[in-house]
Amino acid sequence: SNGGPLGYDGMTNSLALEIDTYVNGNFNDPPVAHLSLHGRPGTANSADELVASIISDTTLANVGGLRTMRVTYDSGLFEIYIDDLTVPRMSVFIDITEYLASDSAWIGFIGSTGGVTQVNDVLSWSLTNGGATQFLRGDVNLDSSVNLPDAIYALGALFVPGSPPVTCLDSADINDDGGFNLPDAIYLLSALFVPGSDAVPEPTASCGTDPTDDSIDCETPICP
């Protein structure tokens, strides 16, 4: 049978990175080995559905030695490194939550063949969550508390030239919509002073990580 999409074809809420050393003309493969990223938000994945352009790479040919690979996802930038872990072979901006439809996911490996034989061994691997910065939502001025001065600081940073900038956008994203703007200051003022208003989303009682996957982070976090 055709091994091209084996292991992810038909899988919903998925994103697949192919290291493809076999040319499948029926999937519009290039005439050489290549990298490709596959996903279909809201529906079944397939080898035909590209997230990004195919990256042809003649160094991916079948070898009997060891290969080292690194995949990173940071602030919406998905990058793939092979052997040289300083220069990416592929770089593409995507919102991974559109493909997974969840804030959690499984990570796995697939080795597939069809009419030929190939051995794929994963000798070791690790996962590092390096983007989980701890912060206190609403602590815009980074004084370890959430109060009126934080709203004033936010308004100054937004509208008063020469005011100190916000250096932890996660803290300033009061309404947790993935950005920092006037509605955040209004949300904080309401939460502080208007009875019945929505509370500031977590983390608030103590430092924690952002439960929402977005493209902002903290240049100057205060939490350990």
CSV table of C-alpha atoms in Angstrom, one decimal:
chain,number,residue,atom,x,y,z
A,1,SER,CA,0.0,0.0,0.0
A,2,ASN,CA,1.0,3.6,-0.3
A,3,GLY,CA,3.1,4.7,2.7
A,4,GLY,CA,3.1,8.4,1.9
A,5,PRO,CA,0.5,9.6,4.4
A,6,LEU,CA,0.5,6.6,6.7
A,7,GLY,CA,0.1,7.5,10.3
A,8,TYR,CA,-1.6,10.9,10.0
A,9,ASP,CA,-3.9,10.7,6.9
A,10,GLY,CA,-7.5,11.2,8.1
A,11,MET,CA,-6.5,12.4,11.5
A,12,THR,CA,-8.3,15.5,12.7
A,13,ASN,CA,-6.9,18.3,14.9
A,14,SER,CA,-3.3,17.4,13.9
A,15,LEU,CA,-0.2,18.8,12.5
A,16,ALA,CA,2.4,16.6,10.7
A,17,LEU,CA,6.0,17.3,9.8
A,18,GLU,CA,7.2,15.1,7.0
A,19,ILE,CA,10.9,14.3,6.4
A,20,ASP,CA,10.2,12.7,3.0
A,21,THR,CA,12.9,10.8,1.1
A,22,TYR,CA,10.6,9.1,-1.4
A,23,VAL,CA,8.9,10.8,-4.4
A,24,ASN,CA,5.1,10.3,-4.5
A,25,GLY,CA,3.9,11.8,-7.7
A,26,ASN,CA,0.3,11.4,-6.7
A,27,PHE,CA,0.9,13.8,-3.8
A,28,ASN,CA,2.7,16.4,-6.0
A,29,ASP,CA,6.1,15.7,-4.3
A,30,PRO,CA,9.1,17.5,-5.7
A,31,PRO,CA,11.7,15.3,-7.6
A,32,VAL,CA,14.0,15.2,-4.5
A,33,ALA,CA,13.8,14.6,-0.8
A,34,HIS,CA,12.0,17.4,1.1
A,35,LEU,CA,10.5,18.8,4.2
A,36,SER,CA,6.8,19.5,4.4
A,37,LEU,CA,4.2,20.5,7.0
A,38,HIS,CA,0.7,19.2,6.8
A,39,GLY,CA,-2.6,20.2,8.5
A,40,ARG,CA,-6.2,21.1,7.8
A,41,PRO,CA,-7.9,23.2,10.5
A,42,GLY,CA,-11.2,21.6,11.5
A,43,THR,CA,-11.0,18.6,9.2
A,44,ALA,CA,-9.0,15.5,8.5
A,45,ASN,CA,-5.3,15.8,7.7
A,46,SER,CA,-3.8,14.5,4.5
A,47,ALA,CA,-0.5,14.4,2.5
A,48,ASP,CA,-2.1,16.9,0.0
A,49,GLU,CA,-2.8,19.6,2.6
A,50,LEU,CA,0.3,21.8,3.0
A,51,VAL,CA,0.6,24.4,5.8
A,52,ALA,CA,3.7,25.8,4.1
A,53,SER,CA,5.5,25.5,0.9
A,54,ILE,CA,7.5,22.3,0.4
A,55,ILE,CA,11.2,22.8,1.1
A,56,SER,CA,13.4,20.6,-1.2
A,57,ASP,CA,16.5,19.4,0.5
A,58,THR,CA,19.0,17.1,-1.2
A,59,THR,CA,20.8,16.4,2.1
A,60,LEU,CA,17.9,14.4,3.4
A,61,ALA,CA,18.7,11.3,1.3
A,62,ASN,CA,18.7,7.9,3.0
A,63,VAL,CA,21.8,7.5,5.1
A,64,GLY,CA,23.0,4.8,7.5
A,65,GLY,CA,24.4,7.2,10.1
A,66,LEU,CA,22.9,9.4,12.8
A,67,ARG,CA,20.9,12.5,12.1
A,68,THR,CA,20.0,15.2,14.6
A,69,MET,CA,16.8,17.2,14.4
A,70,ARG,CA,15.3,20.1,16.3
A,71,VAL,CA,11.8,21.6,16.0
A,72,THR,CA,10.9,24.8,17.8
A,73,TYR,CA,7.6,26.8,18.1
A,74,ASP,CA,8.0,30.2,19.6
A,75,SER,CA,5.6,33.2,19.3
A,76,GLY,CA,3.9,31.7,16.3
A,77,LEU,CA,7.2,30.8,14.4
A,78,PHE,CA,7.6,27.1,13.6
A,79,GLU,CA,11.1,26.2,12.7
A,80,ILE,CA,12.8,22.9,11.7
A,81,TYR,CA,16.6,22.2,12.0
A,82,ILE,CA,18.4,19.2,10.8
A,83,ASP,CA,22.1,18.4,11.8
A,84,ASP,CA,23.0,22.1,11.9
A,85,LEU,CA,21.0,23.2,14.9
A,86,THR,CA,21.7,26.9,14.4
A,87,VAL,CA,20.3,27.5,10.9
A,88,PRO,CA,16.6,26.4,10.3
A,89,ARG,CA,15.8,24.4,7.1
A,90,MET,CA,12.2,25.6,7.3
A,91,SER,CA,10.6,28.6,9.0
A,92,VAL,CA,6.9,29.4,8.8
A,93,PHE,CA,4.5,31.5,10.9
A,94,ILE,CA,1.4,29.6,12.0
A,95,ASP,CA,-1.2,29.6,14.8
A,96,ILE,CA,-0.8,26.0,16.0
A,97,THR,CA,-4.1,26.2,18.0
A,98,GLU,CA,-6.0,26.5,14.7
A,99,TYR,CA,-4.8,23.0,13.8
A,100,LEU,CA,-5.0,21.4,17.2
A,101,ALA,CA,-8.3,23.0,18.4
A,102,SER,CA,-7.0,22.5,21.9
A,103,ASP,CA,-4.5,23.8,24.4
A,104,SER,CA,-3.0,20.3,24.8
A,105,ALA,CA,-1.8,17.7,22.4
A,106,TRP,CA,0.1,14.4,21.9
A,107,ILE,CA,3.5,14.3,20.3
A,108,GLY,CA,4.6,11.2,18.4
A,109,PHE,CA,6.8,9.8,15.6
A,110,ILE,CA,5.8,7.8,12.5
A,111,GLY,CA,7.9,5.8,10.2
A,112,SER,CA,6.2,4.7,7.0
A,113,THR,CA,7.0,2.9,3.8
A,114,GLY,CA,5.1,1.5,0.9
A,115,GLY,CA,6.7,-0.4,-2.0
A,116,VAL,CA,10.2,-0.1,-0.6
A,117,THR,CA,11.9,-1.0,2.7
A,118,GLN,CA,13.3,1.6,5.1
A,119,VAL,CA,14.3,1.5,8.8
A,120,ASN,CA,13.5,4.6,10.9
A,121,ASP,CA,14.9,4.5,14.5
A,122,VAL,CA,14.3,7.3,17.0
A,123,LEU,CA,17.3,6.8,19.4
A,124,SER,CA,16.4,9.6,21.8
A,125,TRP,CA,14.2,12.7,22.1
A,126,SER,CA,13.2,15.3,24.6
A,127,LEU,CA,10.5,18.0,24.9
A,128,THR,CA,11.3,21.4,26.5
A,129,ASN,CA,8.6,24.0,27.2
A,130,GLY,CA,10.8,27.1,27.1
A,131,GLY,CA,8.0,29.6,26.5
A,132,ALA,CA,6.1,29.1,29.7
A,133,THR,CA,7.0,32.5,31.4
A,134,GLN,CA,5.5,33.0,34.8
A,135,PHE,CA,3.8,36.3,35.5
A,136,LEU,CA,1.0,37.9,37.5
A,137,ARG,CA,-1.9,39.1,35.2
A,138,GLY,CA,-2.7,42.8,35.9
A,139,ASP,CA,0.7,43.6,37.4
A,140,VAL,CA,1.6,46.0,34.6
A,141,ASN,CA,4.1,48.0,36.6
A,142,LEU,CA,5.8,44.8,37.9
A,143,ASP,CA,5.6,45.7,41.6
A,144,SER,CA,4.1,42.3,42.6
A,145,SER,CA,0.6,43.6,43.2
A,146,VAL,CA,-2.5,44.5,41.1
A,147,ASN,CA,-4.2,47.8,41.8
A,148,LEU,CA,-5.0,51.2,40.4
A,149,PRO,CA,-1.4,52.2,39.6
A,150,ASP,CA,-1.3,49.3,37.2
A,151,ALA,CA,-4.2,50.7,35.2
A,152,ILE,CA,-2.6,54.2,35.2
A,153,TYR,CA,0.7,52.7,34.1
A,154,ALA,CA,-1.0,50.9,31.2
A,155,LEU,CA,-2.8,54.0,30.1
A,156,GLY,CA,0.4,56.0,30.2
A,157,ALA,CA,2.3,53.4,28.2
A,158,LEU,CA,-0.5,53.4,25.6
A,159,PHE,CA,-1.2,57.1,25.2
A,160,VAL,CA,1.3,59.4,26.9
A,161,PRO,CA,4.5,59.9,24.9
A,162,GLY,CA,7.7,59.4,26.9
A,163,SER,CA,6.0,57.1,29.5
A,164,PRO,CA,7.7,53.9,30.5
A,165,PRO,CA,6.9,51.0,28.2
A,166,VAL,CA,5.2,47.8,29.2
A,167,THR,CA,7.9,45.1,29.4
A,168,CYS,CA,5.6,42.2,30.3
A,169,LEU,CA,2.8,42.1,27.7
A,170,ASP,CA,1.3,38.9,29.3
A,171,SER,CA,0.8,40.9,32.5
A,172,ALA,CA,-0.8,43.8,30.6
A,173,ASP,CA,-3.1,41.5,28.6
A,174,ILE,CA,-5.8,41.9,31.3
A,175,ASN,CA,-8.7,40.5,29.3
A,176,ASP,CA,-6.5,37.6,28.0
A,177,ASP,CA,-7.3,38.3,24.3
A,178,GLY,CA,-3.6,38.0,23.2
A,179,GLY,CA,-2.9,41.7,22.9
A,180,PHE,CA,-2.4,44.9,24.9
A,181,ASN,CA,-4.7,47.9,24.2
A,182,LEU,CA,-7.3,50.3,25.8
A,183,PRO,CA,-9.8,47.5,26.6
A,184,ASP,CA,-7.2,45.9,28.9
A,185,ALA,CA,-7.0,49.1,31.1
A,186,ILE,CA,-10.8,49.4,31.1
A,187,TYR,CA,-11.2,45.7,32.1
A,188,LEU,CA,-8.8,46.2,35.0
A,189,LEU,CA,-10.5,49.3,36.3
A,190,SER,CA,-13.9,47.5,36.1
A,191,ALA,CA,-12.5,44.4,37.9
A,192,LEU,CA,-11.1,46.7,40.7
A,193,PHE,CA,-13.9,49.1,41.2
A,194,VAL,CA,-17.2,48.1,39.5
A,195,PRO,CA,-19.2,45.5,41.5
A,196,GLY,CA,-20.3,42.5,39.5
A,197,SER,CA,-17.6,42.9,36.8
A,198,ASP,CA,-15.7,40.0,35.5
A,199,ALA,CA,-12.6,39.1,37.5
A,200,VAL,CA,-9.1,39.3,36.0
A,201,PRO,CA,-8.3,35.9,34.4
A,202,GLU,CA,-5.7,33.7,35.9
A,203,PRO,CA,-2.9,33.8,36.9
A,204,THR,CA,-3.8,36.4,39.6
A,205,ALA,CA,-3.5,35.1,43.1
A,206,SER,CA,0.1,34.0,42.5
A,207,CYS,CA,2.6,33.8,39.7
A,208,GLY,CA,1.7,31.3,36.9
A,209,THR,CA,1.9,30.6,33.2
A,210,ASP,CA,-0.5,31.8,30.6
A,211,PRO,CA,-3.3,29.2,30.1
A,212,THR,CA,-4.0,30.8,26.6
A,213,ASP,CA,-1.6,30.2,23.7
A,214,ASP,CA,-0.8,33.5,22.1
A,215,SER,CA,2.1,35.4,20.5
A,216,ILE,CA,3.0,37.7,23.4
A,217,ASP,CA,5.5,37.2,26.2
A,218,CYS,CA,7.4,39.0,28.9
A,219,GLU,CA,10.7,40.8,28.2
A,220,THR,CA,11.1,41.5,31.9
A,221,PRO,CA,9.3,38.9,34.1
A,222,ILE,CA,9.3,39.4,37.8
A,223,CYS,CA,8.3,35.9,38.8
A,224,PRO,CA,10.9,33.1,39.5
